[in-house]
PDB file of C-alpha atoms in Angstrom:
ATOM      1  CA  MET E 464      -1.108  21.782 -22.240  1.00  0.00           C
ATOM      2  CA  PRO E 465       0.477  24.019 -19.579  1.00  0.00           C
ATOM      3  CA  GLU E 466       3.672  22.832 -17.944  1.00  0.00           C
ATOM      4  CA  PHE E 467       3.365  21.429 -14.425  1.00  0.00           C
ATOM      5  CA  ARG E 468       4.745  23.834 -11.814  1.00  0.00           C
ATOM      6  CA  TYR E 469       5.385  22.978  -8.191  1.00  0.00           C
ATOM      7  CA  ALA E 470       7.473  24.948  -5.694  1.00  0.00           C
ATOM      8  CA  ARG E 471       9.112  21.792  -4.326  1.00  0.00           C
ATOM      9  CA  GLU E 472       9.973  20.263  -7.687  1.00  0.00           C
ATOM     10  CA  GLU E 473      13.584  19.614  -6.662  1.00  0.00           C
ATOM     11  CA  LEU E 474      12.407  17.700  -3.586  1.00  0.00           C
ATOM     12  CA  LEU E 475      10.166  15.554  -5.791  1.00  0.00           C
ATOM     13  CA  LYS E 476      13.103  14.810  -8.082  1.00  0.00           C
ATOM     14  CA  ALA E 477      15.320  13.879  -5.126  1.00  0.00           C
ATOM     15  CA  ALA E 478      12.668  11.619  -3.584  1.00  0.00           C
ATOM     16  CA  ALA E 479      12.011   9.904  -6.921  1.00  0.00           C
ATOM     17  CA  GLU E 480      15.738   9.313  -7.476  1.00  0.00           C
ATOM     18  CA  ARG E 481      16.055   7.720  -4.029  1.00  0.00           C
ATOM     19  CA  LYS E 482      13.445   5.180  -5.068  1.00  0.00           C
ATOM     20  CA  GLY E 483      14.896   4.697  -8.546  1.00  0.00           C
ATOM     21  CA  LEU E 484      11.783   6.163 -10.170  1.00  0.00           C
ATOM     22  CA  THR E 485      10.985   8.936 -12.593  1.00  0.00           C
ATOM     23  CA  VAL E 486       9.147  11.908 -11.107  1.00  0.00           C
ATOM     24  CA  SER E 487       5.936  10.915 -12.904  1.00  0.00           C
ATOM     25  CA  ALA E 488       6.136   7.316 -11.619  1.00  0.00           C
ATOM     26  CA  TYR E 489       6.850   8.627  -8.122  1.00  0.00           C
ATOM     27  CA  LEU E 490       3.838  10.975  -8.269  1.00  0.00           C
ATOM     28  CA  ARG E 491       1.647   8.102  -9.457  1.00  0.00           C
ATOM     29  CA  SER E 492       2.856   5.950  -6.554  1.00  0.00           C
ATOM     30  CA  ILE E 493       2.088   8.749  -4.073  1.00  0.00           C
ATOM     31  CA  ALA E 494      -1.379   9.211  -5.576  1.00  0.00           C
ATOM     32  CA  ASP E 495      -2.030   5.452  -5.492  1.00  0.00           C
ATOM     33  CA  ALA E 496      -0.926   5.249  -1.848  1.00  0.00           C
ATOM     34  CA  ALA E 497      -3.212   8.148  -0.908  1.00  0.00           C
ATOM     35  CA  LEU E 498      -6.159   6.566  -2.732  1.00  0.00           C
ATOM     36  CA  ALA E 499      -5.473   3.162  -1.151  1.00  0.00           C
ATOM     37  CA  SER E 500      -5.324   4.748   2.317  1.00  0.00           C
ATOM     38  CA  GLU E 501      -8.816   6.105   1.649  1.00  0.00           C
ATOM     39  CA  GLY E 502     -10.055   2.613   0.801  1.00  0.00           C
ATOM     40  CA  PHE E 503     -10.122   2.904  -2.996  1.00  0.00           C
ATOM     41  CA  PRO E 504      -8.956  -0.100  -5.053  1.00  0.00           C
ATOM     42  CA  VAL E 505      -5.979   1.128  -7.096  1.00  0.00           C
ATOM     43  CA  GLY E 506      -3.706  -1.777  -7.934  1.00  0.00           C
ATOM     44  CA  GLU E 507      -3.750  -3.360 -11.336  1.00  0.00           C
ATOM     45  CA  GLN E 508      -2.278  -6.838 -11.460  1.00  0.00           C
ATOM     46  CA  GLN E 509       0.810  -7.149 -13.618  1.00  0.00           C
ATOM     47  CA  TYR E 510       1.599 -10.487 -15.257  1.00  0.00           C
ATOM     48  CA  CYS E 511       4.739 -12.093 -16.648  1.00  0.00           C
ATOM     49  CA  LEU E 512       4.789 -14.459 -19.605  1.00  0.00           C
ATOM     50  CA  VAL E 513       6.775 -17.584 -18.699  1.00  0.00           C
ATOM     51  CA  ARG E 514       7.783 -20.010 -21.411  1.00  0.00           C
ATOM     52  CA  ASP E 515       9.934 -23.085 -20.677  1.00  0.00           C
ATOM     53  CA  GLY E 516      11.146 -21.575 -17.401  1.00  0.00           C
ATOM     54  CA  GLU E 517      12.161 -18.301 -19.065  1.00  0.00           C
ATOM     55  CA  LEU E 518      10.646 -14.893 -18.279  1.00  0.00           C
ATOM     56  CA  ILE E 519       9.597 -13.467 -21.654  1.00  0.00           C
ATOM     57  CA  SER E 520       7.620 -10.253 -21.099  1.00  0.00           C
ATOM     58  CA  THR E 521       5.269  -8.417 -18.744  1.00  0.00           C
ATOM     59  CA  SER E 522       1.812  -6.968 -19.271  1.00  0.00           C
ATOM     60  CA  PHE E 523      -1.218  -5.673 -17.426  1.00  0.00           C
ATOM     61  CA  LYS E 524      -3.447  -7.266 -20.082  1.00  0.00           C
ATOM     62  CA  PRO E 525      -2.141 -10.768 -20.874  1.00  0.00           C
ATOM     63  CA  ALA E 526      -3.241 -12.459 -24.087  1.00  0.00           C
ATOM     64  CA  LYS E 527      -3.055 -16.097 -25.139  1.00  0.00           C
ATOM     65  CA  ASP E 528       0.505 -17.034 -26.061  1.00  0.00           C
ATOM     66  CA  PRO E 529       0.629 -18.907 -29.387  1.00  0.00           C
ATOM     67  CA  ASP E 530       3.883 -20.566 -28.289  1.00  0.00           C
ATOM     68  CA  GLY E 531       2.330 -22.179 -25.210  1.00  0.00           C
ATOM     69  CA  GLY E 532       3.645 -19.857 -22.533  1.00  0.00           C
ATOM     70  CA  GLU E 533       1.768 -19.154 -19.320  1.00  0.00           C
ATOM     71  CA  TRP E 534       0.953 -15.727 -17.864  1.00  0.00           C
ATOM     72  CA  LEU E 535       1.661 -15.704 -14.121  1.00  0.00           C
ATOM     73  CA  PRO E 536       0.778 -12.861 -11.751  1.00  0.00           C
ATOM     74  CA  ILE E 537       3.790 -10.914 -10.501  1.00  0.00           C
ATOM     75  CA  GLU E 538       4.043 -10.934  -6.726  1.00  0.00           C
ATOM     76  CA  ASN E 539       5.809  -8.014  -5.057  1.00  0.00           C
ATOM     77  CA  GLU E 540       7.816  -8.498  -1.900  1.00  0.00           C
ATOM     78  CA  ASP E 541      10.344  -6.595   0.185  1.00  0.00           C
ATOM     79  CA  THR E 542      13.720  -7.929   1.331  1.00  0.00           C
ATOM     80  CA  GLU E 543      12.597  -7.224   4.911  1.00  0.00           C
ATOM     81  CA  PRO E 544       9.512  -5.791   6.632  1.00  0.00           C
ATOM     82  CA  PHE E 545       9.025  -2.233   5.385  1.00  0.00           C
ATOM     83  CA  ASP E 546       8.210   0.702   7.665  1.00  0.00           C
ATOM     84  CA  PRO E 547       8.033   4.000   5.738  1.00  0.00           C
ATOM     85  CA  ALA E 548       9.123   5.905   8.834  1.00  0.00           C
ATOM     86  CA  LYS E 549      12.345   3.866   9.102  1.00  0.00           C
ATOM     87  CA  HIS E 550      13.114   2.536   5.616  1.00  0.00           C
ATOM     88  CA  TRP E 551      13.632   3.386   1.979  1.00  0.00           C
ATOM     89  CA  ARG E 552      12.334   1.016  -0.671  1.00  0.00           C
ATOM     90  CA  LEU E 553      14.838   0.919  -3.536  1.00  0.00           C
ATOM     91  CA  LYS E 554      14.456   0.170  -7.240  1.00  0.00           C
ATOM     92  CA  PRO E 555      13.329  -3.448  -7.664  1.00  0.00           C
ATOM     93  CA  LEU E 556      15.677  -6.281  -8.501  1.00  0.00           C
ATOM     94  CA  PRO E 557      15.126  -8.127 -11.797  1.00  0.00           C
ATOM     95  CA  LEU E 558      12.072 -10.388 -11.871  1.00  0.00           C
ATOM     96  CA  ARG E 559      12.724 -13.991 -10.855  1.00  0.00           C
ATOM     97  CA  LEU E 560      10.891 -17.230 -11.256  1.00  0.00           C
ATOM     98  CA  ASP E 561      10.358 -18.920  -7.882  1.00  0.00           C
ATOM     99  CA  GLY E 562       8.723 -22.278  -8.529  1.00  0.00           C
ATOM    100  CA  ASP E 563       5.331 -21.523 -10.031  1.00  0.00           C
ATOM    101  CA  ARG E 564       5.362 -17.804  -9.219  1.00  0.00           C
ATOM    102  CA  VAL E 565       7.086 -14.695 -10.553  1.00  0.00           C
ATOM    103  CA  VAL E 566       8.509 -12.374  -7.895  1.00  0.00           C
ATOM    104  CA  ARG E 567       9.590  -8.741  -7.980  1.00  0.00           C
ATOM    105  CA  THR E 568      11.757  -8.008  -4.933  1.00  0.00           C
ATOM    106  CA  TYR E 569      12.280  -4.500  -3.574  1.00  0.00           C
ATOM    107  CA  PRO E 570      15.445  -3.995  -1.519  1.00  0.00           C
ATOM    108  CA  VAL E 571      14.682  -2.240   1.777  1.00  0.00           C
ATOM    109  CA  ILE E 572      17.351  -0.208   3.570  1.00  0.00           C
ATOM    110  CA  ALA E 573      17.299   1.777   6.772  1.00  0.00           C
ATOM    111  CA  LYS E 574      17.006   5.535   6.260  1.00  0.00           C
ATOM    112  CA  CYS E 575      20.207   6.025   8.248  1.00  0.00           C
ATOM    113  CA  GLN E 576      22.077   4.256   5.399  1.00  0.00           C
ATOM    114  CA  GLU E 577      20.895   6.717   2.732  1.00  0.00           C
ATOM    115  CA  HIS E 578      24.228   8.544   2.635  1.00  0.00           C
ATOM    116  CA  ALA E 579      26.453   5.539   3.376  1.00  0.00           C
TER     117      ALA E 579
END
């Protein structure tokens, strides 16, 4: 397979690093956002296996847990309202159990803080 070439490869790397992502994950997120803006369904639901109040593992295809755990959908949220023109969304914090839901929280910072 030929190697991917792009004239702005360094910009892609820098943008991915700002978000705490690999370049490939960043490109996938850009593609998903573009598809979603065109009205295509793109999001797969991710689940977390919870057993006795402990987060065990995550999966996009949960299976029955022989030890009695429960697969809960992971809900994504930002630390504050996100505006892509004004904010950066950083690498997510560790998953947390919040009552009967599992939450992945993305810290949001103002773009003016990027070099702080």
